[in-house]
Tab-separated table of C-alpha atoms and ligand atoms in Angstrom:
chain	number	residue	atom	x	y	z
A	2	UNK	CA	58.420	21.036	53.874
A	3	UNK	CA	58.930	21.659	57.727
A	4	UNK	CA	55.983	21.196	60.064
A	5	UNK	CA	56.369	24.509	61.604
A	6	UNK	CA	58.171	27.769	60.897
A	7	UNK	CA	59.108	30.212	63.680
A	8	UNK	CA	59.979	33.795	63.159
A	9	UNK	CA	61.954	35.262	65.972
A	10	UNK	CA	64.100	33.070	68.364
A	11	UNK	CA	64.235	35.309	71.527
A	12	UNK	CA	62.603	34.305	74.543
A	13	UNK	CA	59.244	33.053	73.270
A	14	UNK	CA	60.269	31.928	69.918
A	15	UNK	CA	63.124	29.865	71.087
A	16	UNK	CA	60.726	28.228	73.755
A	17	UNK	CA	58.239	27.635	70.992
A	18	UNK	CA	60.667	25.813	68.811
A	19	UNK	CA	61.981	23.765	71.655
A	20	UNK	CA	58.455	22.649	72.540
A	21	UNK	CA	57.652	21.662	68.982
A	22	UNK	CA	60.802	19.692	68.797
A	23	UNK	CA	60.138	17.970	72.043
A	24	UNK	CA	56.807	16.905	70.661
A	25	UNK	CA	58.480	15.334	67.577
A	26	UNK	CA	57.736	17.998	64.804
A	27	UNK	CA	60.267	19.434	62.321
A	28	UNK	CA	60.995	23.164	62.860
A	29	UNK	CA	62.662	25.773	60.874
A	30	UNK	CA	63.333	29.082	62.757
A	31	UNK	CA	64.586	32.415	61.775
A	32	UNK	CA	66.134	35.432	63.763
A	33	UNK	CA	67.366	38.563	62.405
A	34	UNK	CA	70.431	38.370	64.643
A	35	UNK	CA	72.218	35.699	66.561
A	36	UNK	CA	70.526	35.223	69.936
A	37	UNK	CA	71.299	35.919	72.558
A	38	UNK	CA	71.910	39.611	71.246
A	39	UNK	CA	71.514	43.004	72.722
A	40	UNK	CA	69.104	44.455	70.136
A	41	UNK	CA	65.593	43.323	71.467
A	42	UNK	CA	64.204	42.540	74.969
A	43	UNK	CA	65.979	39.395	75.940
A	44	UNK	CA	69.568	40.303	77.153
A	45	UNK	CA	71.479	41.741	80.032
A	46	UNK	CA	72.279	39.264	82.634
A	47	UNK	CA	69.195	38.635	84.726
A	48	UNK	CA	65.379	38.555	85.002
A	49	UNK	CA	63.239	38.213	88.067
A	50	UNK	CA	60.682	35.412	88.569
A	51	UNK	CA	58.338	35.978	91.244
A	52	UNK	CA	54.753	35.170	92.001
A	53	UNK	CA	53.571	37.797	94.420
A	54	UNK	CA	53.155	40.458	91.542
A	55	UNK	CA	50.485	38.204	89.791
A	56	UNK	CA	48.446	37.026	92.936
A	57	UNK	CA	44.780	37.050	92.204
A	58	UNK	CA	45.411	37.033	88.382
A	59	UNK	CA	45.266	34.469	85.747
A	60	UNK	CA	49.174	34.431	85.719
A	61	UNK	CA	49.288	32.445	88.883
A	62	UNK	CA	49.288	28.914	87.295
A	63	UNK	CA	51.483	30.061	84.577
A	64	UNK	CA	54.130	31.359	86.902
A	65	UNK	CA	54.191	28.198	88.851
A	66	UNK	CA	54.384	26.207	85.675
A	67	UNK	CA	57.280	28.466	84.438
A	68	UNK	CA	59.207	27.893	87.524
A	69	UNK	CA	58.860	24.133	87.341
A	70	UNK	CA	59.870	24.247	83.638
A	71	UNK	CA	62.776	26.454	84.244
A	72	UNK	CA	64.042	23.886	86.953
A	73	UNK	CA	63.725	21.122	84.435
A	74	UNK	CA	65.678	23.045	81.865
A	75	UNK	CA	68.461	23.679	84.493
A	76	UNK	CA	68.641	20.127	85.089
A	77	UNK	CA	68.616	18.888	81.609
A	78	UNK	CA	71.013	21.577	80.370
A	79	UNK	CA	73.550	21.151	83.152
A	80	UNK	CA	73.543	24.969	83.544
A	81	UNK	CA	72.872	27.252	86.438
A	82	UNK	CA	69.731	29.125	85.562
A	83	UNK	CA	67.961	29.963	88.784
A	84	UNK	CA	69.118	31.551	92.078
A	85	UNK	CA	66.711	32.161	94.999
A	86	UNK	CA	67.293	35.571	96.286
A	87	UNK	CA	63.890	36.892	97.396
A	88	UNK	CA	62.189	40.068	96.066
A	89	UNK	CA	60.619	43.050	97.605
A	90	UNK	CA	57.488	44.802	96.039
A	91	UNK	CA	57.367	48.288	97.463
A	92	UNK	CA	55.301	51.480	97.083
A	93	UNK	CA	52.448	53.584	98.497
A	94	UNK	CA	49.421	51.475	99.510
A	95	UNK	CA	47.292	53.352	96.982
A	96	UNK	CA	49.840	53.194	94.089
A	97	UNK	CA	50.394	51.368	90.699
A	98	UNK	CA	52.494	48.538	92.346
A	99	UNK	CA	49.697	47.657	94.646
A	100	UNK	CA	46.823	48.272	92.350
A	101	UNK	CA	44.039	45.718	91.702
A	102	UNK	CA	44.010	44.317	95.328
A	103	UNK	CA	47.508	42.940	95.167
A	104	UNK	CA	48.210	44.021	98.693
A	105	UNK	CA	45.083	42.400	100.187
A	106	UNK	CA	45.670	39.041	98.277
A	107	UNK	CA	49.387	38.727	98.762
A	108	UNK	CA	49.345	39.488	102.379
A	109	UNK	CA	47.545	36.241	103.213
A	110	UNK	CA	49.426	33.958	105.339
A	111	UNK	CA	49.354	30.971	103.080
A	112	UNK	CA	51.389	32.747	100.248
A	113	UNK	CA	54.603	32.833	102.472
A	114	UNK	CA	55.063	36.453	101.584
A	115	UNK	CA	55.707	38.832	104.448
A	116	UNK	CA	54.259	42.357	104.876
A	117	UNK	CA	56.846	44.690	106.156
A	118	UNK	CA	56.774	48.326	107.351
A	119	UNK	CA	59.513	50.825	106.283
A	120	UNK	CA	61.091	50.246	109.654
A	121	UNK	CA	61.136	46.481	109.207
A	122	UNK	CA	62.710	46.847	105.799
A	123	UNK	CA	65.590	48.733	107.079
A	124	UNK	CA	66.039	46.249	109.914
A	125	UNK	CA	66.223	43.337	107.623
A	126	UNK	CA	67.913	45.096	104.622
A	127	UNK	CA	69.895	47.978	106.110
A	128	UNK	CA	71.175	49.342	102.719
A	129	UNK	CA	67.548	50.402	102.101
A	130	UNK	CA	65.962	53.581	103.169
A	131	UNK	CA	62.143	53.514	102.220
A	132	UNK	CA	60.007	56.499	103.081
A	133	UNK	CA	57.811	55.938	106.280
A	134	UNK	CA	54.748	55.405	104.382
A	135	UNK	CA	56.180	52.595	102.014
A	136	UNK	CA	54.469	49.335	102.008
A	137	UNK	CA	56.636	46.293	101.185
A	138	UNK	CA	55.844	42.756	100.345
A	139	UNK	CA	58.785	40.463	100.816
A	140	UNK	CA	58.650	37.221	98.726
A	141	UNK	CA	61.440	35.068	100.010
A	142	UNK	CA	61.040	32.441	97.362
A	143	UNK	CA	61.384	34.826	94.282
A	144	UNK	CA	64.429	33.954	92.109
A	145	UNK	CA	66.876	35.406	89.679
A	146	UNK	CA	67.035	33.856	86.310
A	147	UNK	CA	70.299	33.939	84.306
A	148	UNK	CA	69.251	35.298	81.079
A	149	UNK	CA	71.826	34.534	78.373
A	150	UNK	CA	72.437	30.941	79.786
A	151	UNK	CA	68.689	30.539	80.018
A	152	UNK	CA	68.103	31.330	76.214
A	153	UNK	CA	71.023	29.328	75.327
A	154	UNK	CA	69.773	26.434	76.926
A	155	UNK	CA	66.407	27.121	75.259
A	156	UNK	CA	68.041	27.309	71.895
A	157	UNK	CA	69.877	24.015	72.602
A	158	UNK	CA	66.739	22.313	73.459
A	159	UNK	CA	65.457	23.274	70.174
A	160	UNK	CA	68.552	21.858	68.657
A	161	UNK	CA	66.945	19.526	66.302
A	162	UNK	CA	65.323	22.447	64.557
A	163	UNK	CA	67.102	24.145	61.476
A	164	UNK	CA	67.842	27.417	63.019
A	165	UNK	CA	68.828	30.206	60.814
A	166	UNK	CA	70.537	33.215	62.496
A	167	UNK	CA	70.922	36.536	60.959
A	168	UNK	CA	68.328	35.828	58.594
A	169	UNK	CA	65.400	38.174	58.987
A	170	UNK	CA	61.976	37.253	57.762
A	171	UNK	CA	60.732	40.012	55.502
A	172	UNK	CA	57.164	38.593	54.891
A	173	UNK	CA	55.082	35.575	55.048
A	174	UNK	CA	52.015	34.375	53.314
A	175	UNK	CA	49.367	31.726	54.278
A	176	UNK	CA	47.124	29.519	52.194
A	177	UNK	CA	45.191	26.326	52.412
A	178	UNK	CA	48.455	24.470	51.258
A	179	UNK	CA	50.265	26.213	54.288
A	180	UNK	CA	52.574	28.962	54.824
A	181	UNK	CA	55.615	30.589	53.059
A	182	UNK	CA	58.206	32.622	55.074
A	183	UNK	CA	60.319	34.874	52.782
A	184	UNK	CA	63.670	35.886	54.044
A	185	UNK	CA	66.522	37.904	52.734
A	186	UNK	CA	67.930	34.806	51.564
A	187	UNK	CA	65.147	32.459	50.240
A	188	UNK	CA	61.563	31.319	50.439
A	189	UNK	CA	60.601	28.389	52.966
A	190	UNK	CA	57.390	26.522	53.065
A	191	UNK	CA	55.965	25.143	56.241
A	192	UNK	CA	52.626	23.695	57.476
A	193	UNK	CA	52.098	26.462	60.154
A	194	UNK	CA	53.796	29.459	61.417
A	195	UNK	CA	54.643	30.989	64.744
A	196	UNK	CA	55.462	34.710	65.035
A	197	UNK	CA	57.463	35.936	68.048
A	198	UNK	CA	59.222	38.857	66.830
A	199	UNK	CA	59.207	41.010	69.975
A	200	UNK	CA	59.579	44.745	69.400
A	201	UNK	CA	59.457	44.033	65.437
A	202	UNK	CA	56.156	42.226	65.557
A	203	UNK	CA	53.999	45.131	63.877
A	204	UNK	CA	56.385	44.956	60.819
A	205	UNK	CA	55.300	41.280	60.328
A	206	UNK	CA	51.508	41.727	60.972
A	207	UNK	CA	50.779	45.425	59.894
A	208	UNK	CA	47.209	44.314	58.905
A	209	UNK	CA	46.325	43.754	62.482
A	210	UNK	CA	47.122	47.384	63.761
A	211	UNK	CA	48.092	46.090	67.043
A	212	UNK	CA	48.310	48.699	69.878
A	213	UNK	CA	51.914	47.813	70.713
A	214	UNK	CA	54.336	50.452	71.958
A	215	UNK	CA	57.954	49.872	71.883
A	216	UNK	CA	59.680	51.570	74.928
A	217	UNK	CA	63.369	52.215	75.126
A	218	UNK	CA	64.590	51.454	78.661
A	219	UNK	CA	68.086	51.553	80.204
A	220	UNK	CA	69.762	49.031	82.599
A	221	UNK	CA	72.731	50.212	84.518
A	222	UNK	CA	75.222	48.020	86.503
A	223	UNK	CA	77.182	49.559	89.372
A	224	UNK	CA	80.126	48.379	91.261
A	225	UNK	CA	78.582	47.307	94.794
A	226	UNK	CA	79.867	49.608	97.508
A	227	UNK	CA	79.484	50.606	100.930
A	228	UNK	CA	79.476	48.621	104.365
A	229	UNK	CA	76.847	46.151	103.021
A	230	UNK	CA	78.528	45.536	99.643
A	231	UNK	CA	79.210	41.776	100.438
A	232	UNK	CA	75.755	41.022	101.498
A	233	UNK	CA	74.020	42.716	98.688
A	234	UNK	CA	74.439	39.602	96.604
A	235	UNK	CA	72.488	37.523	98.885
A	236	UNK	CA	69.316	39.707	97.853
A	237	UNK	CA	66.657	40.574	97.751
A	238	UNK	CA	65.874	42.222	94.375
A	239	UNK	CA	63.372	45.005	94.420
A	240	UNK	CA	60.642	46.733	92.484
A	241	UNK	CA	59.835	49.979	94.065
A	242	UNK	CA	57.157	52.595	93.270
A	243	UNK	CA	58.168	56.117	94.437
A	244	UNK	CA	55.329	58.700	94.666
A	245	UNK	CA	55.785	61.192	91.725
A	246	UNK	CA	59.135	59.600	90.595
A	247	UNK	CA	58.089	56.230	88.910
A	248	UNK	CA	59.078	52.844	89.599
A	249	UNK	CA	62.668	51.563	89.880
A	250	UNK	CA	64.139	48.029	90.324
A	251	UNK	CA	67.340	46.633	91.522
A	252	UNK	CA	68.972	43.263	91.220
A	253	UNK	CA	71.513	41.536	93.720
A	254	UNK	CA	74.911	42.098	92.196
A	255	UNK	CA	75.998	39.465	89.748
A	256	UNK	CA	79.555	39.183	88.227
A	257	UNK	CA	78.545	42.340	86.026
A	258	UNK	CA	77.554	44.389	89.173
A	259	UNK	CA	74.546	45.696	90.753
A	260	UNK	CA	71.928	46.145	88.073
A	261	UNK	CA	69.105	48.755	88.318
A	262	UNK	CA	66.886	50.683	86.205
A	263	UNK	CA	63.385	52.448	85.881
A	264	UNK	CA	60.273	50.380	85.149
A	265	UNK	CA	57.715	51.902	82.590
A	266	UNK	CA	58.275	55.452	81.705
A	267	UNK	CA	55.624	57.256	80.233
A	268	UNK	CA	56.631	59.080	76.919
A	269	UNK	CA	59.388	56.743	76.089
A	270	UNK	CA	57.697	55.245	72.978
A	271	UNK	CA	60.038	54.823	70.038
A	272	UNK	CA	60.274	53.455	66.672
A	273	UNK	CA	62.190	50.123	66.706
A	274	UNK	CA	64.283	51.056	63.798
A	275	UNK	CA	65.435	54.380	65.258
A	276	UNK	CA	66.217	53.456	68.965
A	277	UNK	CA	68.818	55.317	70.554
A	278	UNK	CA	71.288	52.937	71.869
A	279	UNK	CA	73.563	55.382	73.478
A	280	UNK	CA	73.160	56.032	77.165
A	281	UNK	CA	73.242	59.890	78.321
A	282	UNK	CA	74.930	61.156	81.448
A	283	UNK	CA	71.854	62.714	82.533
A	284	UNK	CA	70.005	59.301	82.297
A	285	UNK	CA	72.613	57.791	84.650
A	286	UNK	CA	72.397	60.678	86.920
A	287	UNK	CA	68.739	59.977	87.605
A	288	UNK	CA	69.545	56.362	88.847
A	289	UNK	CA	72.469	57.714	91.066
A	290	UNK	CA	69.940	60.196	92.651
A	291	UNK	CA	67.660	57.304	93.528
A	292	UNK	CA	70.347	55.347	94.963
A	293	UNK	CA	71.612	58.382	96.978
A	294	UNK	CA	68.219	58.639	98.553
A	295	UNK	CA	66.915	55.171	98.839
A	296	UNK	CA	69.866	52.920	99.004
A	297	UNK	CA	72.692	55.249	100.077
A	298	UNK	CA	76.294	54.218	99.361
A	299	UNK	CA	75.102	50.813	97.654
A	300	UNK	CA	75.988	51.892	94.240
A	301	UNK	CA	79.689	52.514	93.515
A	302	UNK	CA	81.198	53.503	89.960
A	303	UNK	CA	79.097	52.840	86.845
A	304	UNK	CA	80.412	49.541	85.373
A	305	UNK	CA	78.166	49.275	82.336
A	306	UNK	CA	74.812	50.445	80.904
A	307	UNK	CA	72.757	49.078	78.076
A	308	UNK	CA	69.544	49.854	76.202
A	309	UNK	CA	66.769	47.321	76.166
A	310	UNK	CA	63.235	47.295	74.736
A	311	UNK	CA	59.937	46.720	76.286
A	312	UNK	CA	57.025	45.947	73.844
A	313	UNK	CA	53.895	47.200	75.824
A	314	UNK	CA	50.204	46.520	75.364
A	315	UNK	CA	47.850	48.998	76.723
A	316	UNK	CA	46.746	46.587	79.483
A	317	UNK	CA	50.214	45.085	79.919
A	318	UNK	CA	48.873	41.650	79.272
A	319	UNK	CA	50.592	39.591	76.506
A	320	UNK	CA	49.235	38.775	73.088
A	321	UNK	CA	49.158	34.980	72.476
A	322	UNK	CA	46.552	34.067	69.881
A	323	UNK	CA	45.882	32.695	66.397
A	324	UNK	CA	46.001	35.278	63.550
A	325	UNK	CA	42.186	36.260	63.106
A	326	UNK	CA	42.410	35.708	59.280
A	327	UNK	CA	44.960	32.784	59.175
A	328	UNK	CA	44.314	30.076	61.913
A	329	UNK	CA	47.445	28.327	60.898
A	330	UNK	CA	49.361	31.417	62.156
A	331	UNK	CA	50.146	31.869	65.853
A	332	UNK	CA	51.448	35.103	67.439
A	333	UNK	CA	53.023	36.148	70.602
A	334	UNK	CA	53.708	39.828	71.282
A	335	UNK	CA	53.572	42.477	73.947
A	336	UNK	CA	55.865	41.073	76.624
A	337	UNK	CA	55.239	44.397	78.310
A	338	UNK	CA	58.244	44.098	80.584
A	339	UNK	CA	57.462	40.847	82.176
A	340	UNK	CA	57.439	37.972	79.719
A	341	UNK	CA	60.799	36.363	80.137
A	342	UNK	CA	60.043	34.279	83.231
A	343	UNK	CA	56.951	32.796	81.344
A	344	UNK	CA	58.859	31.842	78.237
A	345	UNK	CA	58.846	27.967	78.574
A	346	UNK	CA	55.118	28.190	79.390
A	347	UNK	CA	54.389	30.550	76.497
A	348	UNK	CA	56.563	28.281	74.093
A	349	UNK	CA	54.299	25.360	75.138
A	350	UNK	CA	51.042	27.320	74.829
A	351	UNK	CA	52.180	28.539	71.294
A	352	UNK	CA	52.942	24.702	70.561
A	353	UNK	CA	49.520	23.763	71.841
A	354	UNK	CA	47.754	26.275	69.281
A	355	UNK	CA	49.937	25.287	66.454
A	356	UNK	CA	49.192	21.639	66.928
A	357	UNK	CA	45.563	22.059	67.841
A	358	UNK	CA	46.147	20.683	71.066
A	359	UNK	CA	43.886	22.178	73.856
A	360	UNK	CA	45.996	24.796	75.644
A	361	UNK	CA	46.030	23.917	79.396
A	362	UNK	CA	45.758	27.386	80.141
A	363	UNK	CA	45.711	30.214	77.659
A	364	UNK	CA	43.675	32.924	79.388
A	365	UNK	CA	41.313	35.093	77.390
A	366	UNK	CA	43.264	38.147	78.637
A	367	UNK	CA	45.918	37.198	75.798
A	368	UNK	CA	43.474	37.504	73.082
A	369	UNK	CA	43.849	39.667	70.045
A	370	UNK	CA	40.109	40.308	69.992
A	371	UNK	CA	40.299	42.303	73.303
A	372	UNK	CA	41.285	45.175	71.450
A	373	UNK	CA	38.221	45.459	69.445
B	401	FAD	C1	65.161	46.123	80.987
B	401	FAD	C2	64.211	44.906	80.961
B	401	FAD	C3	63.951	44.228	82.093
B	401	FAD	C4	62.951	43.246	82.131
B	401	FAD	N1	62.823	42.419	83.208
B	401	FAD	C5	62.238	41.356	83.206
B	401	FAD	C6	62.011	40.518	84.399
B	401	FAD	O1	62.580	40.812	85.469
B	401	FAD	N2	61.089	39.511	84.459
B	401	FAD	C7	60.662	39.078	83.211
B	401	FAD	O2	59.846	38.059	83.268
B	401	FAD	N3	60.680	39.822	82.002
B	401	FAD	C8	61.512	40.821	82.059
B	401	FAD	N4	61.576	41.619	80.921
B	401	FAD	C9	60.709	41.322	79.721
B	401	FAD	C10	61.221	40.200	78.871
B	401	FAD	O3	62.605	40.312	78.629
B	401	FAD	C11	60.457	40.397	77.546
B	401	FAD	O4	59.181	40.459	77.832
B	401	FAD	C12	60.878	39.093	76.704
B	401	FAD	O5	62.126	38.981	76.470
B	401	FAD	C13	59.936	39.255	75.402
B	401	FAD	O6	60.169	38.042	74.574
B	401	FAD	P1	59.814	38.117	72.944
B	401	FAD	O7	60.209	36.681	72.575
B	401	FAD	O8	58.655	38.648	72.819
B	401	FAD	O9	60.958	39.074	72.530
B	401	FAD	P2	62.600	38.970	72.187
B	401	FAD	O10	62.982	38.148	73.396
B	401	FAD	O11	63.081	40.359	72.068
B	401	FAD	O12	62.749	38.011	70.860
B	401	FAD	C14	62.288	38.420	69.734
B	401	FAD	C15	63.175	38.022	68.662
B	401	FAD	O13	62.623	38.177	67.430
B	401	FAD	C16	63.670	38.578	66.584
B	401	FAD	N5	63.095	39.079	65.208
B	401	FAD	C17	62.379	40.317	65.129
B	401	FAD	N6	61.996	40.457	64.006
B	401	FAD	C18	62.427	39.427	63.073
B	401	FAD	C19	62.271	39.157	61.763
B	401	FAD	N7	61.674	39.908	60.910
B	401	FAD	N8	62.908	37.935	61.429
B	401	FAD	C20	63.509	37.177	62.227
B	401	FAD	N9	63.630	37.410	63.524
B	401	FAD	C21	63.098	38.465	63.999
B	401	FAD	C22	64.650	39.404	67.304
B	401	FAD	O14	65.961	39.391	66.714
B	401	FAD	C23	64.515	38.741	68.641
B	401	FAD	O15	65.672	37.850	68.722
B	401	FAD	C24	62.525	42.686	81.044
B	401	FAD	C25	62.652	43.528	79.724
B	401	FAD	C26	63.578	44.601	79.840
B	401	FAD	C27	63.878	45.166	78.447
């Protein structure tokens, strides 16, 4: 019997398996596909790791810890995982991006972040055209994470585990003797269980009725274009709230192109088994229009588009907790569009709970109980 079973080997599950292996435990892990794959939340090139978004929240120590752990994984794996490119956080002062006092907290001198007016943005990054009232926080230290190499490195770090790909878990049970995971191929006992199944979580814990919403979102890669095409790659990335139009983001071009998309769109909730994986022409036009107005000329021909999934909680905070009825079962869910950067820390917190070690910082905002 293995010490621990892990269901789901995406961002958090692979990090959980790696953390348990590092602590000398035996682990068996299952994924319904072969990660990295394009069916869940962890695919498509790049993710941002930035701190300004979290200033004043319990995520601050986690994001610092995560940066340190990604750097360590970068060294031990011999892969290039991080690139400092800076990031812009942009929007109206009274909008969603700057809600909760973010602007006040971030603009303090000790953070190293820089408050820019719309004119100053254009001066520094001449391909961008913010409206006059746009407030911008420039975080020069923000980095771009290479997603697929990061996930591969994490799975390698979990290499001592018995990792079973293309083997979905169909159900599990827990008793005083331990847990049993039933897959399409067999039944496996373990002492304890971690569930990190992303958008599929409700299928594995229907009894909890977790308020998770799966959101279909599209990422686009355009060929960099215009007079600044060569400098776009230096950065920064941006997350930019537009009054009445939602929030869009852009990444400095990688080999695949200049990646952009919409962040959180109301009414895009979907059933994980019925996600429309095709990208329609009208969807692409929405992004083209935003580029035309706010980064004119930067986006050339569309190179690629891909559907990705957010799994959102109502408050956008993660769920990382023990199962209320089975203390030997620990759950991560609700990445809410921002969990990848935290993966190594989340894996470590999962391992702390599974091994009864005191979590160094598992904030109460992650508890299942908060939903009442
Ligand atoms: C477009 C987009 C942009 C994003 N940008 C950022 C960003 O810039 N920064 C950031 O930090 N985060 C970002 N995120 C969020 C981040 O990628 C996710 O929050 C994170 O990947 C969630 O991790 P997870 O482990 O919960 O889920 P996943 O990484 O999706 O892993 C879940 C795994 O469980 C497996 N699984 C499911 N059911 C079963 C089963 N029954 N049996 C076995 N295996 C199963 C799946 O196959 C999958 O591999 C973004 C997400 C998207 C979609």
